């Protein structure tokens, strides 16, 4: 089996005195697409933010490539190769597509390879190359999500975490964005994907975890879970 890239162990997190994660453990191996699904408010965003160093856990540990990262600042975590595409994209709408992308190349190592990475991102998302001189705010929703993913790739991550990339997009565009996530994985980047479009995410994932009320309640091979009627009824609404 491939090497473990991300190992989250017994993680607990809270906002003030409201605890939202309770003993969450999960693993992502090199080369995998791992989907994290579950209802609104289950704690998925909190989990990604904690892994990215944007929140401190109450308890538990996060290891990346074998090293503990749960006490590191977010920029150091990005520099080590773990990048988050946040919910809602957070683009600079008045800036051009290319300027948004170049902002993503802020870690030292990524800055030196900025030109080459930009070409790789344009090869992965040709529409961004076509629109490179347009302001980001003029892109469609799906294109903006691809730009947010492209910007994260500019940091040259080994693990890309995506928080609901399909949010607010029409169904056909959801498919296109999730196909783009697959293309990213095929290019050699490991993926941890939080998604409300559970069926579409599991169709493209290797493994999945279901989060409910701050706990992992189901985990397994995506294909196997999708083949189980009781799982589909409980978590996918089919
Ligand atoms: P969603 O799909 O709605 O983003 P989620 O599974 O990502 O859901 P979280 O956003 O992690 O869930 O939220 C988990 C819980 O933490 C919810 O009860 C939410 O109300 C609460 N919460 C989230 N952000 C904050 C915050 N900044 N301050 C206080 N409570 C918060």
mmCIF file of C-alpha atoms and ligand atoms in Angstrom:
data_model
loop_
_atom_site.group_PDB
_atom_site.id
_atom_site.type_symbol
_atom_site.label_atom_id
_atom_site.label_comp_id
_atom_site.label_asym_id
_atom_site.label_seq_id
_atom_site.Cartn_x
_atom_site.Cartn_y
_atom_site.Cartn_z
ATOM 1 C CA UNK A 1 0.000 0.000 0.000
ATOM 2 C CA UNK A 2 1.074 3.562 -0.700
ATOM 3 C CA UNK A 3 2.660 5.648 2.010
ATOM 4 C CA UNK A 4 0.417 7.604 4.404
ATOM 5 C CA UNK A 5 0.670 11.303 3.528
ATOM 6 C CA UNK A 6 -1.838 12.758 5.999
ATOM 7 C CA UNK A 7 -2.677 11.146 9.333
ATOM 8 C CA UNK A 8 -5.270 12.782 11.561
ATOM 9 C CA UNK A 9 -5.567 11.120 14.938
ATOM 10 C CA UNK A 10 -8.197 11.574 17.665
ATOM 11 C CA UNK A 11 -8.722 15.199 16.682
ATOM 12 C CA UNK A 12 -10.973 17.410 18.795
ATOM 13 C CA UNK A 13 -11.800 21.041 18.002
ATOM 14 C CA UNK A 14 -14.128 23.698 19.359
ATOM 15 C CA UNK A 15 -15.381 27.232 18.843
ATOM 16 C CA UNK A 16 -15.244 28.688 22.329
ATOM 17 C CA UNK A 17 -17.066 26.220 24.544
ATOM 18 C CA UNK A 18 -18.888 24.587 21.610
ATOM 19 C CA UNK A 19 -16.979 21.435 20.702
ATOM 20 C CA UNK A 20 -17.536 20.387 17.066
ATOM 21 C CA UNK A 21 -14.999 17.589 16.418
ATOM 22 C CA UNK A 22 -14.868 14.527 18.656
ATOM 23 C CA UNK A 23 -12.003 12.096 18.231
ATOM 24 C CA UNK A 24 -11.743 12.272 14.442
ATOM 25 C CA UNK A 25 -9.155 9.943 12.888
ATOM 26 C CA UNK A 26 -8.486 9.553 9.201
ATOM 27 C CA UNK A 27 -5.708 8.849 6.729
ATOM 28 C CA UNK A 28 -4.912 9.910 3.198
ATOM 29 C CA UNK A 29 -2.349 7.887 1.256
ATOM 30 C CA UNK A 30 -0.141 9.139 -1.549
ATOM 31 C CA UNK A 31 -2.070 9.206 -4.820
ATOM 32 C CA UNK A 32 -5.542 8.820 -3.334
ATOM 33 C CA UNK A 33 -8.672 10.897 -3.732
ATOM 34 C CA UNK A 34 -10.410 10.728 -0.372
ATOM 35 C CA UNK A 35 -13.918 12.174 -0.059
ATOM 36 C CA UNK A 36 -15.335 13.567 3.153
ATOM 37 C CA UNK A 37 -19.120 13.781 3.106
ATOM 38 C CA UNK A 38 -21.848 14.445 5.651
ATOM 39 C CA UNK A 39 -24.646 16.877 6.442
ATOM 40 C CA UNK A 40 -24.314 20.633 6.909
ATOM 41 C CA UNK A 41 -22.740 21.523 10.201
ATOM 42 C CA UNK A 42 -21.149 18.087 10.669
ATOM 43 C CA UNK A 43 -17.697 19.638 11.082
ATOM 44 C CA UNK A 44 -16.098 19.034 7.680
ATOM 45 C CA UNK A 45 -14.950 22.608 7.179
ATOM 46 C CA UNK A 46 -13.666 22.723 10.754
ATOM 47 C CA UNK A 47 -11.642 19.578 10.090
ATOM 48 C CA UNK A 48 -10.009 21.040 6.966
ATOM 49 C CA UNK A 49 -9.312 24.340 8.703
ATOM 50 C CA UNK A 50 -7.698 22.556 11.627
ATOM 51 C CA UNK A 51 -5.499 20.443 9.335
ATOM 52 C CA UNK A 52 -4.488 23.615 7.455
ATOM 53 C CA UNK A 53 -3.416 25.276 10.709
ATOM 54 C CA UNK A 54 -6.147 27.931 10.617
ATOM 55 C CA UNK A 55 -7.537 26.583 13.899
ATOM 56 C CA UNK A 56 -5.755 24.889 16.786
ATOM 57 C CA UNK A 57 -7.065 21.500 17.911
ATOM 58 C CA UNK A 58 -8.079 20.976 21.526
ATOM 59 C CA UNK A 59 -6.598 17.495 21.425
ATOM 60 C CA UNK A 60 -5.242 14.985 18.958
ATOM 61 C CA UNK A 61 -2.607 15.197 16.282
ATOM 62 C CA UNK A 62 -2.122 15.925 12.603
ATOM 63 C CA UNK A 63 0.896 14.442 10.835
ATOM 64 C CA UNK A 64 1.893 15.264 7.280
ATOM 65 C CA UNK A 65 4.490 13.077 5.597
ATOM 66 C CA UNK A 66 5.302 11.632 9.008
ATOM 67 C CA UNK A 67 5.914 14.984 10.743
ATOM 68 C CA UNK A 68 3.577 16.627 13.276
ATOM 69 C CA UNK A 69 2.106 19.843 11.815
ATOM 70 C CA UNK A 70 -0.607 20.685 14.345
ATOM 71 C CA UNK A 71 1.442 23.399 16.013
ATOM 72 C CA UNK A 72 2.719 25.000 12.797
ATOM 73 C CA UNK A 73 1.447 28.294 11.371
ATOM 74 C CA UNK A 74 -0.639 28.029 8.171
ATOM 75 C CA UNK A 75 2.042 29.432 5.853
ATOM 76 C CA UNK A 76 4.554 26.839 7.053
ATOM 77 C CA UNK A 77 1.999 24.088 6.394
ATOM 78 C CA UNK A 78 1.538 25.399 2.832
ATOM 79 C CA UNK A 79 5.313 25.512 2.428
ATOM 80 C CA UNK A 80 5.492 21.828 3.375
ATOM 81 C CA UNK A 81 3.089 20.941 0.593
ATOM 82 C CA UNK A 82 -0.439 21.031 2.002
ATOM 83 C CA UNK A 83 -2.817 23.601 0.483
ATOM 84 C CA UNK A 84 -6.504 24.324 1.145
ATOM 85 C CA UNK A 85 -8.969 25.596 -1.456
ATOM 86 C CA UNK A 86 -11.410 27.300 0.899
ATOM 87 C CA UNK A 87 -15.175 27.237 0.716
ATOM 88 C CA UNK A 88 -16.390 30.185 -1.345
ATOM 89 C CA UNK A 89 -13.170 30.447 -3.408
ATOM 90 C CA UNK A 90 -11.948 33.794 -2.005
ATOM 91 C CA UNK A 91 -10.623 35.132 -5.293
ATOM 92 C CA UNK A 92 -9.506 38.700 -5.905
ATOM 93 C CA UNK A 93 -12.286 39.518 -8.321
ATOM 94 C CA UNK A 94 -10.853 42.774 -9.663
ATOM 95 C CA UNK A 95 -7.468 41.194 -10.423
ATOM 96 C CA UNK A 96 -6.731 39.209 -13.570
ATOM 97 C CA UNK A 97 -6.808 35.441 -13.735
ATOM 98 C CA UNK A 98 -3.041 35.317 -14.104
ATOM 99 C CA UNK A 99 -2.417 37.671 -11.167
ATOM 100 C CA UNK A 100 -4.684 35.544 -8.972
ATOM 101 C CA UNK A 101 -2.705 32.466 -9.985
ATOM 102 C CA UNK A 102 0.652 34.100 -9.347
ATOM 103 C CA UNK A 103 -0.446 35.066 -5.841
ATOM 104 C CA UNK A 104 -0.740 31.361 -5.083
ATOM 105 C CA UNK A 105 2.982 30.840 -5.661
ATOM 106 C CA UNK A 106 3.999 32.498 -2.415
ATOM 107 C CA UNK A 107 6.019 29.747 -0.707
ATOM 108 C CA UNK A 108 9.714 30.198 -1.399
ATOM 109 C CA UNK A 109 10.098 26.914 -3.271
ATOM 110 C CA UNK A 110 7.003 27.598 -5.399
ATOM 111 C CA UNK A 111 8.068 31.140 -6.295
ATOM 112 C CA UNK A 112 11.220 29.872 -7.949
ATOM 113 C CA UNK A 113 9.172 27.548 -10.176
ATOM 114 C CA UNK A 114 6.341 29.969 -10.854
ATOM 115 C CA UNK A 115 6.620 30.084 -14.668
ATOM 116 C CA UNK A 116 6.720 26.322 -15.061
ATOM 117 C CA UNK A 117 3.845 25.795 -12.634
ATOM 118 C CA UNK A 118 1.757 28.420 -14.427
ATOM 119 C CA UNK A 119 2.219 26.491 -17.682
ATOM 120 C CA UNK A 120 1.173 23.273 -15.917
ATOM 121 C CA UNK A 121 -1.965 24.932 -14.531
ATOM 122 C CA UNK A 122 -2.830 26.357 -17.960
ATOM 123 C CA UNK A 123 -2.361 22.897 -19.490
ATOM 124 C CA UNK A 124 -4.695 21.417 -16.869
ATOM 125 C CA UNK A 125 -7.284 24.222 -17.244
ATOM 126 C CA UNK A 126 -7.052 25.634 -20.792
ATOM 127 C CA UNK A 127 -9.953 27.998 -20.115
ATOM 128 C CA UNK A 128 -7.772 29.836 -17.592
ATOM 129 C CA UNK A 129 -5.114 30.332 -20.258
ATOM 130 C CA UNK A 130 -7.724 31.746 -22.637
ATOM 131 C CA UNK A 131 -8.953 34.143 -19.974
ATOM 132 C CA UNK A 132 -5.642 34.940 -18.327
ATOM 133 C CA UNK A 133 -5.929 38.706 -18.852
ATOM 134 C CA UNK A 134 -9.589 38.960 -17.787
ATOM 135 C CA UNK A 135 -10.497 39.950 -14.269
ATOM 136 C CA UNK A 136 -11.479 36.987 -12.108
ATOM 137 C CA UNK A 137 -14.906 38.499 -11.407
ATOM 138 C CA UNK A 138 -15.894 38.098 -15.077
ATOM 139 C CA UNK A 139 -15.501 34.292 -14.997
ATOM 140 C CA UNK A 140 -18.450 31.930 -14.642
ATOM 141 C CA UNK A 141 -18.903 30.099 -11.341
ATOM 142 C CA UNK A 142 -17.278 26.919 -12.616
ATOM 143 C CA UNK A 143 -14.356 28.839 -14.085
ATOM 144 C CA UNK A 144 -13.889 30.690 -10.801
ATOM 145 C CA UNK A 145 -13.705 27.368 -8.978
ATOM 146 C CA UNK A 146 -11.077 26.156 -11.451
ATOM 147 C CA UNK A 147 -9.164 29.373 -10.819
ATOM 148 C CA UNK A 148 -9.323 28.774 -7.058
ATOM 149 C CA UNK A 149 -7.970 25.259 -7.614
ATOM 150 C CA UNK A 150 -5.309 26.557 -10.001
ATOM 151 C CA UNK A 151 -4.217 29.169 -7.487
ATOM 152 C CA UNK A 152 -3.804 26.476 -4.840
ATOM 153 C CA UNK A 153 -1.774 24.368 -7.278
ATOM 154 C CA UNK A 154 0.602 27.307 -7.776
ATOM 155 C CA UNK A 155 1.939 26.567 -4.271
ATOM 156 C CA UNK A 156 3.000 23.137 -5.634
ATOM 157 C CA UNK A 157 1.109 21.082 -3.034
ATOM 158 C CA UNK A 158 1.537 17.354 -2.527
ATOM 159 C CA UNK A 159 -1.872 17.267 -0.854
ATOM 160 C CA UNK A 160 -4.708 19.490 -2.013
ATOM 161 C CA UNK A 161 -7.716 19.892 0.284
ATOM 162 C CA UNK A 162 -10.889 21.204 -1.339
ATOM 163 C CA UNK A 163 -13.860 22.528 0.623
ATOM 164 C CA UNK A 164 -17.068 22.059 -1.356
ATOM 165 C CA UNK A 165 -15.802 23.009 -4.801
ATOM 166 C CA UNK A 166 -19.252 22.371 -6.292
ATOM 167 C CA UNK A 167 -21.022 24.874 -4.047
ATOM 168 C CA UNK A 168 -23.500 27.053 -5.918
ATOM 169 C CA UNK A 169 -22.857 25.440 -9.304
ATOM 170 C CA UNK A 170 -25.366 23.934 -11.750
ATOM 171 C CA UNK A 171 -25.325 20.110 -11.883
ATOM 172 C CA UNK A 172 -23.546 19.886 -15.238
ATOM 173 C CA UNK A 173 -20.863 22.285 -13.975
ATOM 174 C CA UNK A 174 -20.491 20.262 -10.772
ATOM 175 C CA UNK A 175 -19.541 17.278 -12.947
ATOM 176 C CA UNK A 176 -17.030 19.394 -14.833
ATOM 177 C CA UNK A 177 -15.395 20.759 -11.676
ATOM 178 C CA UNK A 178 -15.160 17.305 -10.103
ATOM 179 C CA UNK A 179 -13.675 15.948 -13.332
ATOM 180 C CA UNK A 180 -11.092 18.724 -12.994
ATOM 181 C CA UNK A 181 -10.345 17.477 -9.462
ATOM 182 C CA UNK A 182 -9.734 14.041 -10.938
ATOM 183 C CA UNK A 183 -7.400 15.544 -13.508
ATOM 184 C CA UNK A 184 -5.480 17.224 -10.692
ATOM 185 C CA UNK A 185 -5.130 13.861 -8.963
ATOM 186 C CA UNK A 186 -4.006 12.234 -12.210
ATOM 187 C CA UNK A 187 -1.283 14.882 -12.438
ATOM 188 C CA UNK A 188 0.189 13.479 -9.218
ATOM 189 C CA UNK A 189 -1.417 15.543 -6.450
ATOM 190 C CA UNK A 190 -3.139 13.673 -3.599
ATOM 191 C CA UNK A 191 -6.651 14.984 -2.842
ATOM 192 C CA UNK A 192 -8.871 15.334 0.226
ATOM 193 C CA UNK A 193 -12.283 16.483 -0.989
ATOM 194 C CA UNK A 194 -15.168 17.788 1.120
ATOM 195 C CA UNK A 195 -18.371 17.631 -0.915
ATOM 196 C CA UNK A 196 -22.120 18.041 -0.556
ATOM 197 C CA UNK A 197 -22.584 16.399 -3.962
ATOM 198 C CA UNK A 198 -21.867 13.075 -2.307
ATOM 199 C CA UNK A 199 -22.700 10.760 -5.180
ATOM 200 C CA UNK A 200 -20.614 12.717 -7.688
ATOM 201 C CA UNK A 201 -17.721 12.888 -5.230
ATOM 202 C CA UNK A 202 -17.790 9.171 -4.432
ATOM 203 C CA UNK A 203 -17.918 8.292 -8.123
ATOM 204 C CA UNK A 204 -14.485 9.891 -8.417
ATOM 205 C CA UNK A 205 -12.953 9.025 -5.040
ATOM 206 C CA UNK A 206 -10.925 6.016 -3.962
ATOM 207 C CA UNK A 207 -12.124 6.075 -0.359
ATOM 208 C CA UNK A 208 -14.625 8.035 1.681
ATOM 209 C CA UNK A 209 -15.420 9.034 5.233
ATOM 210 C CA UNK A 210 -18.818 10.172 6.468
ATOM 211 C CA UNK A 211 -18.781 12.834 9.188
ATOM 212 C CA UNK A 212 -21.821 13.320 11.354
ATOM 213 C CA UNK A 213 -22.069 15.523 14.439
ATOM 214 C CA UNK A 214 -18.302 15.821 14.608
ATOM 215 C CA UNK A 215 -17.504 12.116 14.377
ATOM 216 C CA UNK A 216 -16.528 9.723 11.595
ATOM 217 C CA UNK A 217 -19.450 7.313 11.372
ATOM 218 C CA UNK A 218 -18.636 5.358 8.189
ATOM 219 C CA UNK A 219 -15.479 4.796 6.188
ATOM 220 C CA UNK A 220 -14.523 2.587 3.301
ATOM 221 C CA UNK A 221 -13.835 2.160 -0.369
ATOM 222 C CA UNK A 222 -15.952 4.603 -2.372
ATOM 223 C CA UNK A 223 -16.976 1.952 -4.881
ATOM 224 C CA UNK A 224 -18.010 -0.468 -2.154
ATOM 225 C CA UNK A 225 -20.008 2.167 -0.262
ATOM 226 C CA UNK A 226 -21.824 3.241 -3.432
ATOM 227 C CA UNK A 227 -22.788 -0.371 -4.103
ATOM 228 C CA UNK A 228 -24.527 -0.699 -0.719
ATOM 229 C CA UNK A 229 -28.225 0.182 -0.786
ATOM 230 C CA UNK A 230 -28.393 1.027 2.916
ATOM 231 C CA UNK A 231 -25.431 3.405 2.569
ATOM 232 C CA UNK A 232 -26.990 5.093 -0.461
ATOM 233 C CA UNK A 233 -30.306 5.492 1.312
ATOM 234 C CA UNK A 234 -28.714 6.898 4.458
ATOM 235 C CA UNK A 235 -26.115 9.246 3.005
ATOM 236 C CA UNK A 236 -26.855 9.919 -0.640
ATOM 237 C CA UNK A 237 -30.602 10.098 -0.769
ATOM 238 C CA UNK A 238 -30.973 7.545 -3.571
HETATM 239 P P1 LIG B 1 -21.113 23.093 6.027
HETATM 240 O O1 LIG B 1 -21.348 22.139 4.931
HETATM 241 O O2 LIG B 1 -22.336 23.844 6.450
HETATM 242 O O3 LIG B 1 -19.919 23.981 5.862
HETATM 243 P P2 LIG B 1 -19.531 21.524 7.834
HETATM 244 O O4 LIG B 1 -19.690 20.052 7.951
HETATM 245 O O5 LIG B 1 -18.377 22.019 7.059
HETATM 246 O O6 LIG B 1 -20.856 22.149 7.304
HETATM 247 P P3 LIG B 1 -18.604 23.205 9.940
HETATM 248 O O7 LIG B 1 -18.673 24.419 9.076
HETATM 249 O O8 LIG B 1 -17.286 22.654 10.264
HETATM 250 O O9 LIG B 1 -19.481 22.053 9.299
HETATM 251 O O10 LIG B 1 -19.405 23.503 11.261
HETATM 252 C C1 LIG B 1 -19.477 22.599 12.359
HETATM 253 C C2 LIG B 1 -20.203 23.258 13.523
HETATM 254 O O11 LIG B 1 -19.423 24.342 14.008
HETATM 255 C C3 LIG B 1 -21.569 23.825 13.194
HETATM 256 O O12 LIG B 1 -22.413 23.558 14.275
HETATM 257 C C4 LIG B 1 -21.314 25.294 13.054
HETATM 258 O O13 LIG B 1 -22.454 26.029 13.409
HETATM 259 C C5 LIG B 1 -20.178 25.535 14.024
HETATM 260 N N1 LIG B 1 -19.309 26.637 13.576
HETATM 261 C C6 LIG B 1 -18.697 26.721 12.378
HETATM 262 N N2 LIG B 1 -17.944 27.840 12.301
HETATM 263 C C7 LIG B 1 -18.088 28.472 13.478
HETATM 264 C C8 LIG B 1 -17.576 29.692 14.027
HETATM 265 N N3 LIG B 1 -16.742 30.473 13.347
HETATM 266 N N4 LIG B 1 -17.963 30.023 15.286
HETATM 267 C C9 LIG B 1 -18.805 29.238 15.989
HETATM 268 N N5 LIG B 1 -19.314 28.085 15.534
HETATM 269 C C10 LIG B 1 -18.977 27.705 14.309
#
